Short mmCIF file of C-alpha atoms and ligand atoms in Angstrom, two decimals:
data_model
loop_
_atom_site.label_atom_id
_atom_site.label_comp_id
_atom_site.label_asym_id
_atom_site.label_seq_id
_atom_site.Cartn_x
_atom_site.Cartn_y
_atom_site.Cartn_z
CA UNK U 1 -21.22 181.73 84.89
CA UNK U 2 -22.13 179.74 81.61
CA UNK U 3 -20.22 176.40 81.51
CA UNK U 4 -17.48 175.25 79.46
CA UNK U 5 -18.32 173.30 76.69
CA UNK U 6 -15.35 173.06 75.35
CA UNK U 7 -14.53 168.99 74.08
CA UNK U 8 -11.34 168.67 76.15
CA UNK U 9 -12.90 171.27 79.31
CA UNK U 10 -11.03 170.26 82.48
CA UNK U 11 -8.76 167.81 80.71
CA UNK U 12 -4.92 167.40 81.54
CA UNK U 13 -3.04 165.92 79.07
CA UNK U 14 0.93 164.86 78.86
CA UNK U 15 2.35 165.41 75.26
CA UNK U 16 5.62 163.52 74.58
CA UNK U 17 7.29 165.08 71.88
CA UNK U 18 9.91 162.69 69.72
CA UNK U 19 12.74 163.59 67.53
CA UNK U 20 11.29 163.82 63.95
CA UNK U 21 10.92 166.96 61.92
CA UNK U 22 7.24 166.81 62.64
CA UNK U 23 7.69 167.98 65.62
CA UNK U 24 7.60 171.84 64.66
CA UNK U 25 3.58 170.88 63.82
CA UNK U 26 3.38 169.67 68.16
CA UNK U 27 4.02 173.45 68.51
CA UNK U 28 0.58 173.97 66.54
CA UNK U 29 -1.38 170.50 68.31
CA UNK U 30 -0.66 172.25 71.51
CA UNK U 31 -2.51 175.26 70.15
CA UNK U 32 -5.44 173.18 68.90
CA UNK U 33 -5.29 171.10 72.04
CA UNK U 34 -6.00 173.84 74.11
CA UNK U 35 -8.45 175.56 71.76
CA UNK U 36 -10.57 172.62 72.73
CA UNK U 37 -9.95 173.42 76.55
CA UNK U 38 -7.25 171.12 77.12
CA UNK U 39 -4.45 172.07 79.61
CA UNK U 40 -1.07 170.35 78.24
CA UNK U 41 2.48 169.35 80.12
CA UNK U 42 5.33 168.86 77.31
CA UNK U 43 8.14 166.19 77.87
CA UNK U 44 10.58 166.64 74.45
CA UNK U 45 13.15 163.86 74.71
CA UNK U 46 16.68 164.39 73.78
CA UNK U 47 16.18 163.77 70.10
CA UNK U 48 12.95 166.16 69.75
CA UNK U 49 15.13 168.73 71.72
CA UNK U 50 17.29 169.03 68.69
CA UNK U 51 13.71 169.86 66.12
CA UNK U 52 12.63 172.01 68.89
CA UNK U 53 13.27 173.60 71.92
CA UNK U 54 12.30 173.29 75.53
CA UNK U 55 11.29 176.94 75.22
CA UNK U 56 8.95 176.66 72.10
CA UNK U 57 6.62 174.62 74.60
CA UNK U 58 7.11 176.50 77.55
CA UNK U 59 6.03 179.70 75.74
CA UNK U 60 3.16 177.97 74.67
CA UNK U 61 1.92 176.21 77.48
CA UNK U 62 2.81 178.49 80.21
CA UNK U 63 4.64 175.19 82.01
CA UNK U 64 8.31 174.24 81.93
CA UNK U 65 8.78 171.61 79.17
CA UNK U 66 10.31 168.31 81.15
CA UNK U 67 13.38 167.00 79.03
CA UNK U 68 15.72 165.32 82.48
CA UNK U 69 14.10 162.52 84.28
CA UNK U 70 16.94 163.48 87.16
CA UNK U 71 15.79 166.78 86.58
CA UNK U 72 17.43 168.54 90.08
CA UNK U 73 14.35 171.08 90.42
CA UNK U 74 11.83 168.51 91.22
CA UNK U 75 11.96 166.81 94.30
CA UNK U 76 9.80 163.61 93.30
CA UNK U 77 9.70 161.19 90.76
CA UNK U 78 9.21 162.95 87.63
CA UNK U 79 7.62 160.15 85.49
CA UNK U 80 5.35 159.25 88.14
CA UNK U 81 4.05 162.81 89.34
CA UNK U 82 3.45 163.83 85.53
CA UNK U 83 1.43 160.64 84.83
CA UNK U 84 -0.41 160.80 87.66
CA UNK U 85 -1.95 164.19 86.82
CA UNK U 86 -2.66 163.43 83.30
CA UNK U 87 -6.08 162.66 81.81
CA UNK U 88 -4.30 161.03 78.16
CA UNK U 89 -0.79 160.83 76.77
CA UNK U 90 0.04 161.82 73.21
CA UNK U 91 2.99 160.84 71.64
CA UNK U 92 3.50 163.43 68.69
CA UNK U 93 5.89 162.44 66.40
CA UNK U 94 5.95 158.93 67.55
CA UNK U 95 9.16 158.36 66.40
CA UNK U 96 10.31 154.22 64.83
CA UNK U 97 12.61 154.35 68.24
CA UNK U 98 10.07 155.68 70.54
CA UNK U 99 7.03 152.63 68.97
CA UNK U 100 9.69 150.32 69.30
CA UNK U 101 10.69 150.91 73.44
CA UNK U 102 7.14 151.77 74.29
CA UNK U 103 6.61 148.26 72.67
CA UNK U 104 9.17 146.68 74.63
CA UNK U 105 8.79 148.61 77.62
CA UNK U 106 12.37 150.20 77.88
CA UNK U 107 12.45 153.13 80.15
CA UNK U 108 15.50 155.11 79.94
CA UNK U 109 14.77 158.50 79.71
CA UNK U 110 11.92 160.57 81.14
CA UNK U 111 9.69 159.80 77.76
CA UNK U 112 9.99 156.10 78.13
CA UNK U 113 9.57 156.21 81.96
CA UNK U 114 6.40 158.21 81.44
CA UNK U 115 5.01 155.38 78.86
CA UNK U 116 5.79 152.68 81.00
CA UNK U 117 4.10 154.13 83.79
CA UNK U 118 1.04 155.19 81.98
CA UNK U 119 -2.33 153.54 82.07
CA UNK U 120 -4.77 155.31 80.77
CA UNK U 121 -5.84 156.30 77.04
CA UNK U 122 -2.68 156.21 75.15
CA UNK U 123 -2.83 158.24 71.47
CA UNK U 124 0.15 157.95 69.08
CA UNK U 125 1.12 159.75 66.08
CA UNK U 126 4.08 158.01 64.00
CA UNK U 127 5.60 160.12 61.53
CA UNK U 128 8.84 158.24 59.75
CA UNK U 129 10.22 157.71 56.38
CA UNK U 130 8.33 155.23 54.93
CA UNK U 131 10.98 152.27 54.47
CA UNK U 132 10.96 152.48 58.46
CA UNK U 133 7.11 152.50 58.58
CA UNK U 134 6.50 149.51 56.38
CA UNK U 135 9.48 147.37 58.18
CA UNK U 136 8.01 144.49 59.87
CA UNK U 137 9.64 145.58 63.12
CA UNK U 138 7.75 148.64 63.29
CA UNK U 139 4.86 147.05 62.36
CA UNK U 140 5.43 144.58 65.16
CA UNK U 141 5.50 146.94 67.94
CA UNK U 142 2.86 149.27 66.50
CA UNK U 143 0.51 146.01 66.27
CA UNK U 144 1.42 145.30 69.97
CA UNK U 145 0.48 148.63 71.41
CA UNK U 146 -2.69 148.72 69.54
CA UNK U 147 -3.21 145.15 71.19
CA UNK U 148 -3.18 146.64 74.53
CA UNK U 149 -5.28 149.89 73.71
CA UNK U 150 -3.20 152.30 72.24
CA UNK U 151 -5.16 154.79 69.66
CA UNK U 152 -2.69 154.74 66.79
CA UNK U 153 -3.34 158.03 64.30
CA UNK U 154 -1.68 158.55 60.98
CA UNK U 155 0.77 158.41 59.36
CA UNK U 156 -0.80 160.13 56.39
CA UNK U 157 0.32 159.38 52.83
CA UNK U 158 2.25 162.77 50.85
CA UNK U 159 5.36 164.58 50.29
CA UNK U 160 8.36 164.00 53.24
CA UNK U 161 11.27 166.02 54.55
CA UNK U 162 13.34 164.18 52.17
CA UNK U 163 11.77 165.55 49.31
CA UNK U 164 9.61 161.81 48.43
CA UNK U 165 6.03 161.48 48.27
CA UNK U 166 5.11 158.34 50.56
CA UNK U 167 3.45 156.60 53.84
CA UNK U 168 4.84 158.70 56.96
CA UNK U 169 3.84 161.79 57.31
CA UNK U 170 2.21 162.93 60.75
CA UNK U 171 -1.47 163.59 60.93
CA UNK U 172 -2.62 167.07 61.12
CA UNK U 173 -2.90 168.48 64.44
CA UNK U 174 -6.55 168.48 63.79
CA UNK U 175 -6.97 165.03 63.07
CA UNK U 176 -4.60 164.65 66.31
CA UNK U 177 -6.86 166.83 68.10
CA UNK U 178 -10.18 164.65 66.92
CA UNK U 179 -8.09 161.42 68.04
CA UNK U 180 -7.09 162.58 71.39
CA UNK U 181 -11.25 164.00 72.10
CA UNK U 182 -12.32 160.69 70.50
CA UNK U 183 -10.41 158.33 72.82
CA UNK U 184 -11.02 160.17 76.22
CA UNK U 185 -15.24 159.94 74.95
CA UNK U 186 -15.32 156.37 74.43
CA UNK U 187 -15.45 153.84 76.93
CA UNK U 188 -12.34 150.73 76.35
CA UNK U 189 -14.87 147.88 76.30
CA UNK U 190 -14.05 146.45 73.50
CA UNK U 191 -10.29 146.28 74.24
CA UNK U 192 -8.04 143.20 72.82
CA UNK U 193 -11.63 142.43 70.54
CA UNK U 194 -11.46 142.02 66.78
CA UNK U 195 -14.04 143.73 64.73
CA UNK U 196 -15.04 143.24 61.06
CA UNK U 197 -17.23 145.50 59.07
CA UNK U 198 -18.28 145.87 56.07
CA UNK U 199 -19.45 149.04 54.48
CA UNK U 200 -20.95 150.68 51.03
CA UNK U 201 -22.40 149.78 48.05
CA UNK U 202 -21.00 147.12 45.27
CA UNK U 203 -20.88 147.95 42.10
CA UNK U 204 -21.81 145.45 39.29
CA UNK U 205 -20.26 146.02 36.20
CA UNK U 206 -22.11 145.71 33.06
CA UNK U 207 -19.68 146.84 30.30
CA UNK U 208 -16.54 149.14 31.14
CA UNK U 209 -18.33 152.03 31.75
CA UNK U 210 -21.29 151.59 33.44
CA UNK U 211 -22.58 149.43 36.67
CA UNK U 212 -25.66 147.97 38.34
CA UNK U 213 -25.21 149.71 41.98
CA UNK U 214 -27.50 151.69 44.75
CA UNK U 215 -27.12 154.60 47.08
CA UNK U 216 -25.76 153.74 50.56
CA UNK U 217 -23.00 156.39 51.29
CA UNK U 218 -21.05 153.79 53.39
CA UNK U 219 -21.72 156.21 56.52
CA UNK U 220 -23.10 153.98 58.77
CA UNK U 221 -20.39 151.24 58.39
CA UNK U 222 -17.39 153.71 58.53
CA UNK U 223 -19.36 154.57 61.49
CA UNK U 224 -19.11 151.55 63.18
CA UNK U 225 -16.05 151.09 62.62
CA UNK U 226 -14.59 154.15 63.90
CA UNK U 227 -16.37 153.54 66.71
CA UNK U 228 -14.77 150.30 67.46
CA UNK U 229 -11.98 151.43 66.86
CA UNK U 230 -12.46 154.29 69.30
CA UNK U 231 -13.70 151.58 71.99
CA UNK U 232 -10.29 150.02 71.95
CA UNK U 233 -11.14 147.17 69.24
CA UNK U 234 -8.67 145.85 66.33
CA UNK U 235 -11.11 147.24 63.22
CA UNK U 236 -10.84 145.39 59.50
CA UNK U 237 -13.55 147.64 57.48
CA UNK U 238 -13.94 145.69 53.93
CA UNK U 239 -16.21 148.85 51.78
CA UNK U 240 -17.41 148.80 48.07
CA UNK U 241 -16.90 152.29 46.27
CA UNK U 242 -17.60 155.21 48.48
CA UNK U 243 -16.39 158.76 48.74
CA UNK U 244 -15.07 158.34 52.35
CA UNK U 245 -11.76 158.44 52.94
CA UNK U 246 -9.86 155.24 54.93
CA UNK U 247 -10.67 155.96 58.40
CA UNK U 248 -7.22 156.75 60.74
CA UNK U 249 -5.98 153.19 62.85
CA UNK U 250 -8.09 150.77 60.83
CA UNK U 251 -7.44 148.09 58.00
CA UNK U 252 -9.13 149.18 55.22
CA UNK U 253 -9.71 147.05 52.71
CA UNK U 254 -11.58 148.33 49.25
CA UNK U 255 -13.69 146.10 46.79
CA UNK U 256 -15.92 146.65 44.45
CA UNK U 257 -18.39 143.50 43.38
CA UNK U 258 -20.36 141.36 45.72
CA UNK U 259 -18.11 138.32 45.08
CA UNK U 260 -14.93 140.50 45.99
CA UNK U 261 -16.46 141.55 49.13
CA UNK U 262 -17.64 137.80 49.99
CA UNK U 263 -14.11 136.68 49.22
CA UNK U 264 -12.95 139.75 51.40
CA UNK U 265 -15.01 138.30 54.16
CA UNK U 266 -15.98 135.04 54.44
CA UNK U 267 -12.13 133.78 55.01
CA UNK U 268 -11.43 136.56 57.66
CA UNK U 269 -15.29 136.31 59.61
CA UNK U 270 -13.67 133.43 61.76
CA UNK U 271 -10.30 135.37 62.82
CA UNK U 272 -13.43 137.94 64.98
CA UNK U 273 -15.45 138.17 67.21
CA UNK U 274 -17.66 140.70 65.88
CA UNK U 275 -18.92 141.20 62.23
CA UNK U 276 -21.02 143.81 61.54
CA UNK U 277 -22.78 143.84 57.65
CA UNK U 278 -23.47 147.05 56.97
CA UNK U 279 -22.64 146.71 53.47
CA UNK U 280 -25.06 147.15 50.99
CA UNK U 281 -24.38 143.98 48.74
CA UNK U 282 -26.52 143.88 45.65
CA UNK U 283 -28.57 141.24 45.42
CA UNK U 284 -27.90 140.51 41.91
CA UNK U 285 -25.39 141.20 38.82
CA UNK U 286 -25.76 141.23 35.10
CA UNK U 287 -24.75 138.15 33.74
CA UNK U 288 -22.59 138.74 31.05
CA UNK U 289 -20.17 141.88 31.55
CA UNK U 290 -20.12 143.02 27.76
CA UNK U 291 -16.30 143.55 26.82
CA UNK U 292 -16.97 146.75 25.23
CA UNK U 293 -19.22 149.99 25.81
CA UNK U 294 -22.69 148.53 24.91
CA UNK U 295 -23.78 150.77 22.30
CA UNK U 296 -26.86 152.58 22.25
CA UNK U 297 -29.95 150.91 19.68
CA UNK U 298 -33.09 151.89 18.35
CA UNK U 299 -35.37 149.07 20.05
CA UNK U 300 -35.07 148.11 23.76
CA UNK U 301 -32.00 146.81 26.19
CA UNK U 302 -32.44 143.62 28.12
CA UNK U 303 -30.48 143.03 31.23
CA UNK U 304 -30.67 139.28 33.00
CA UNK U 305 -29.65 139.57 36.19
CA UNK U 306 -27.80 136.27 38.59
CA UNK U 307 -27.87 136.07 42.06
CA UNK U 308 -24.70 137.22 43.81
CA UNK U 309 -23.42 135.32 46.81
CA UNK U 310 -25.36 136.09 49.91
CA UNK U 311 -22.20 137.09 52.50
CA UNK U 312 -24.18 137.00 55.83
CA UNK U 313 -25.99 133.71 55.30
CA UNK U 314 -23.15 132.17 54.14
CA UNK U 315 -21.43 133.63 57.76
CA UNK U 316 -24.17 132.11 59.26
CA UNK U 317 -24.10 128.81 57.70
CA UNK U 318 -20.25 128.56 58.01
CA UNK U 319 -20.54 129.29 61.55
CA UNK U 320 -23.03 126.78 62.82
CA UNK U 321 -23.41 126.01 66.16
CA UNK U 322 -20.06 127.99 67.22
CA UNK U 323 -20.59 130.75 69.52
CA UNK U 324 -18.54 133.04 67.39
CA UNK U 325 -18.07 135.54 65.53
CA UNK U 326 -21.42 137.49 66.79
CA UNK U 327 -23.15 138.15 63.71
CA UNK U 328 -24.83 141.49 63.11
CA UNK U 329 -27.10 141.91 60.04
CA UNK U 330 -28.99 144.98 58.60
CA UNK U 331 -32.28 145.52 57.17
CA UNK U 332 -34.02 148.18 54.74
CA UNK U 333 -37.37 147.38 54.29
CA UNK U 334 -40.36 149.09 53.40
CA UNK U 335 -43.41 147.37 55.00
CA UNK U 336 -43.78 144.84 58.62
CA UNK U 337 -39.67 145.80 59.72
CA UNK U 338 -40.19 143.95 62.68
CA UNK U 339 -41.54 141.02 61.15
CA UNK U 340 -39.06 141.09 57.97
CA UNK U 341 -36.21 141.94 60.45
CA UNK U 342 -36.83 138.72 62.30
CA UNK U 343 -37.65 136.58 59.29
CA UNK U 344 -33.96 137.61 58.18
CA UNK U 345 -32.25 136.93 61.67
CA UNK U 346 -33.45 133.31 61.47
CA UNK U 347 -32.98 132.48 57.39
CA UNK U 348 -29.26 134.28 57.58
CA UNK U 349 -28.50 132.64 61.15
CA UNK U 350 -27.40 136.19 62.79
CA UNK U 351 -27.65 137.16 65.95
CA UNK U 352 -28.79 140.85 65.65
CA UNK U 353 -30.78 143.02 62.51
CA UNK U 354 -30.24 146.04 63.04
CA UNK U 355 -33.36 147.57 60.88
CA UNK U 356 -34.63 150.46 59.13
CA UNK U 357 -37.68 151.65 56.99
CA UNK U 358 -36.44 152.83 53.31
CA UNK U 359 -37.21 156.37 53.35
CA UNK U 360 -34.54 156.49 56.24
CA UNK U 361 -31.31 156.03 56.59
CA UNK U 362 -29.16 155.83 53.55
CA UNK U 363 -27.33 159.65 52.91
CA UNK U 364 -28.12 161.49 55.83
CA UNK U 365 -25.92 161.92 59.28
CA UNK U 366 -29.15 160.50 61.07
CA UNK U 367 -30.66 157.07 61.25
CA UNK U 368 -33.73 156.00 62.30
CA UNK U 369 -33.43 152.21 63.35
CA UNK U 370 -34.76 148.99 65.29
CA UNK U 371 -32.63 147.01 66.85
CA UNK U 372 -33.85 143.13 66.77
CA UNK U 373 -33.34 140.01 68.20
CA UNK U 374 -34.10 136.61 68.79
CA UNK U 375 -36.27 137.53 71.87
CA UNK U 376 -36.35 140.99 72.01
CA UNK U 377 -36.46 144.35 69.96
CA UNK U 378 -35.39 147.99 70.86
CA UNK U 379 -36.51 150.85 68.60
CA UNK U 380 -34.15 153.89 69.14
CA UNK U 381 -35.09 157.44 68.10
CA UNK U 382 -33.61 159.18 65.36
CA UNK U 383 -29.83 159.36 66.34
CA UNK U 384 -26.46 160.62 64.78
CA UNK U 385 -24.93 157.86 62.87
CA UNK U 386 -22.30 157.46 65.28
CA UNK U 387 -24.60 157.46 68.40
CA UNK U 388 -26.21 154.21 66.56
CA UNK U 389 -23.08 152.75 66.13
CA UNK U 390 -22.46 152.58 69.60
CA UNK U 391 -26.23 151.35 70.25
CA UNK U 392 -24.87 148.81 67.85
CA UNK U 393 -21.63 147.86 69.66
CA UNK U 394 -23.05 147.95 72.96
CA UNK U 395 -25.71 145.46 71.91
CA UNK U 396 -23.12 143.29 69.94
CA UNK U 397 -21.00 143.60 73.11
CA UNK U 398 -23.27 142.33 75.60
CA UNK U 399 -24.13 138.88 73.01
CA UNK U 400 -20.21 138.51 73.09
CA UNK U 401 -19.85 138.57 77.16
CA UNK U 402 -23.08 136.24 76.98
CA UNK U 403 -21.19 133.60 75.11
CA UNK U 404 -17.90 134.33 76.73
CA UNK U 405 -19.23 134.03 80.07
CA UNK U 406 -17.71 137.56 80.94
N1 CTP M 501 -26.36 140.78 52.46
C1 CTP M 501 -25.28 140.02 52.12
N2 CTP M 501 -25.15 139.53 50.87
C2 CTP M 501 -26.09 139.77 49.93
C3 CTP M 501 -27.20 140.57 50.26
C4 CTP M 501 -27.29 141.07 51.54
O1 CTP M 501 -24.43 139.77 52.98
N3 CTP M 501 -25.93 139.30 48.71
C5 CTP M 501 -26.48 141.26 53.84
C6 CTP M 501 -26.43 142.75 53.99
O2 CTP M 501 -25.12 143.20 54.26
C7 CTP M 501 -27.35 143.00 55.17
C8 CTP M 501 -28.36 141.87 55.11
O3 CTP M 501 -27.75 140.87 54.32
O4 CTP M 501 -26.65 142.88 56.40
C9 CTP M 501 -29.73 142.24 54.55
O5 CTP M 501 -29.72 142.38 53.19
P1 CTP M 501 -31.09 142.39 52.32
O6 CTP M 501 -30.68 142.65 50.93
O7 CTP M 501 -32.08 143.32 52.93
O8 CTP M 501 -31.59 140.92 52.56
P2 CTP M 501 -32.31 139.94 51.61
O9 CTP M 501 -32.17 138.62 52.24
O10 CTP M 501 -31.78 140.08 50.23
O11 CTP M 501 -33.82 140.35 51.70
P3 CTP M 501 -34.78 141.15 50.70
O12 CTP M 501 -35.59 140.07 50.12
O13 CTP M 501 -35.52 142.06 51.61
O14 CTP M 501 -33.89 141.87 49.72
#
C-alpha cells in the first residue's frame, strides 16, 4: 500500500459556515479541502442556513451538517464532541457578527459554542461589505483573535454582491485551502510576538523615468514573513517595489526609496520584538533627482551618488544596551562571508547575519546561506526559501527566550 501524501492526509477538520453570500464558495472549500485528504464536519448557523442548506454539505461530505446545538439525535454535548475530534476549525464566511462573538466569547448557538470551546489552530475567512470591514469594531475583534492565534485569511479586494468593487470579498477556496495546510504545518511558537520585516529592493529615482535599483525579488522577506505569520506572530512587512502580491493576514506596508523605508522602520523597530532586514536598501542615491527626463547627449553622463541612511545600524544604535527588538541582519558578499558577516554583526550592533555568497540567492526559490553570530555560525544547505525562513525564526526565537528568560 503506497502512503498518502496528501497535505491534509488523516486530518479532521470542523468548518463553520456563517451567513454571507460567500457561503455558496464553502460548498467548493469543502471540495478542495478534501482534495488535499482532509475529512470535514459542517456546522451552518442559522443565518448561513438561509445562503445554503444543511443538505448542500451533507451531500458533500457524506456527514449530517450540525445546525441545533439541542439537536435531539445526539445524546452528548454537541459543541464539545465535534471539537474534540477536530484537527482545525475554519470559519468560512466569517461573518462581522460571527468576528465579533468569537471576540467576545458569546456562545449561543452551536457555532459560537464550538469557538469557545476550541483550542487548537483557528483559520478565519471574513467576507463583509466593506463599510463593516473597515469599522473599528470589526477591526477590534479581528485584532483580538489574531492576538490569541487565530490565522485570519482574506478578505480580498474586487467586485461584491452589491454590485461595488471594494475590501470584503472571501478568499478563494484555494487560498483557504493553503491557509488551513499552512497553519496545521507550523508550530505556534511565536504566538502573541510582533514581527517586523522588511523586504525588496529600493528604488532611487534619478529623473521621472528612470531609477538607481538592484535585483532582489523580495522572496526571501515575504518569506519570512509568511512564515511568522504562519507561526502565530503579529507580521508588519515594510517592501520596496516588487512583483509579489501583499501576503494574506499581514500589514503590508509599500515604499519605494531607502529614506521611506528607514522612516517606515526606524519609528515602528521598538513596538517588536523581532526585526528581520531582508531588504535590499541601496547603499546610495543620485543626488539631484532631475525634474525632467534627462535627455540623451553626445558626450558622457555623470551620476554622483550620496549615502542613503543605513536602517539596521541605525536599529542598532537606537537600541543600545536594550535587550530588544532582536535584530536580524543579512549579508551578500562575494569573498571571506564569515569574516564580512561578523564584521557587519558588530559595526551594525545586530544580533544575527544571516549570509550569503552573491552568485546565490537573489531570484531563485532556493537559498544557500550561513547563519552567524556573535559566538557561533551554522551553514545550512541549499534550502527552499521558506525552509530558511524558519531556520531564521527559529534562531531569532531562541535569542528572544534568551533575553526573556523563557
Ligand atoms: N542595510 C540597511 N540600510 C542600508 C544598507 C543596508 O539597513 N542603507 C541592511 C540590509 O537590509 C542588510 C544589511 O544592512 O540587512 C547588510 O547590507 P549591506 O549592504 O551588505 O551592508 P553594508 O554595510 O553596506 O556592507 P557592504 O560594504 O558589504 O556593502
Amino acid at each position: 500500500m503506497t502512503e498518502d501524501t496528501r497535505p491534509l492526509a488523516g486530518r479532521e477538520l470542523l468548518l463553520v459556515v456563517g451567513g454571507g453570500i460567500a457561503a455558496y464558495k464553502s460548498a467548493v472549500l469543502v471540495r478542495e479541502l478534501q482534495r488535499l485528504g482532509a475529512g470535514v464536519q459542517t456546522v451552518l448557523t442559522a443565518a448561513g442556513a438561509r445562503f445554503v442548506t444543511p443538505v448542500t454539505f451533507a451531500g458533500l461530505t457524506g456527514r449530517a451538517t450540525r445546525t441545533d446545538l439541542w439537536d435531539p439525535s445526539h445524546p452528548g454535548e454537541l459543541h464539545i464532541d465535534l471539537t474534540s475530534r477536530a484537527d482545525a476549525l475554519v470559519v468560512a464566511p466569517a461573518t462581522a457578527d460571527l468576528l465579533a462573538r468569537a471576540s467576545l466569547g458569546l456562545a449561543d448557538d452551536l457555532a459560537t459554542t464550538c469557538l469557545l470551546a476550541w483550542q487548537g489552530p483557528l483559520v478565519l475567512a471574513p467576507a463583509m461589505h466593506p463599510r463593516m470591514w473597515h469599522q473599528p469594531a470589526t477591526q477590534e475583534h479581528l485584532a483580538r483573535l489574531r492576538a490569541r492565534g487565530a490565522t485570519v485569511c482574506g478578505p480580498t479586494e474586487g467586485p461584491l454582491a452589491s454590485g461595488e468593487v471594494g475590501m470584503g470579498r472571501m478568499s478563494e477556496p484555494e487560498e483557504l485551502a493553503k491557509a488551513v495546510c499552512a497553519a496545521l504545518s507550523a508550530p505556534r511558537d511565536l504566538q502573541g510576538r510582533r514581527v517586523l520585516v522588511t523586504a525588496g529592493p529600493t528604488h532611487e529615482p534619478m529623473d521621472p523615468v528612470r531609477f538607481v535599483g538592484n535585483r532582489s525579488s523580495g522572496r526571501m522577506g515575504f518569506a519570512v514573513a509568511e512564515r511568522a505569520r504562519d507561526r502565530g506572530a503579529t507580521v508588519t512587512l515594510v517592501t520596496g517595489p516588487v512583483s509579489l502580491p501583499d501576503p494574506q493576514g499581514v500589514r503590508t506596508v509599500r515604499v519605494r526609496t531607502a529614506r521611506e523605508l528607514f522612516d517606515a522602520t526606524v519609528p515602528e523597530a521598538p513596538h517588536h520584538d523581532i526585526v528581520v532586514m531582508a531588504a535590499a536598501v541601496a547603499d546610495y542615491r543620485p543626488a539631484d533627482i532631475a525634474p525632467e527626463k534627462i535627455k540623451k547627449t553626445q558626450g558622457e553622463l555623470v551620476l554622483r551618488l550620496v549615502k542613503n541612511p543605513d536602517v539596521l545600524a541605525e536599529l542598532g544604535a537606537r537600541r543600545g544596551d536594550q535587550p530588544l527588538p532582536v535584530l536580524v541582519g543579512f549579508a551578500v558578499e562575494s569573498t571571506d562571508l564569515v569574516t564580512y558577516a561578523r564584521e557587519k554583526l558588530a559595526r551594525k550592533r545586530c544580533d544575527l547575519v544571516v549570509a550569503n555568497l552573491a552568485e546565490h540567492g537573489f531570484e531563485g526559490a532556493d537559498n544557500l546561506v550561513t547563519l552567524v553570530r556573535k559566538d557561533s555560525e551554522e551553514a545550512l544547505p541549499r534550502l527552499p526559501k521558506t525552509a530558511v525562513a524558519d531556520k531564521i525564526l527559529d534562531a531569532a526565537r531562541e535569542l528572544l527566550a534568551a533575553r526573556h528568560g523563557t
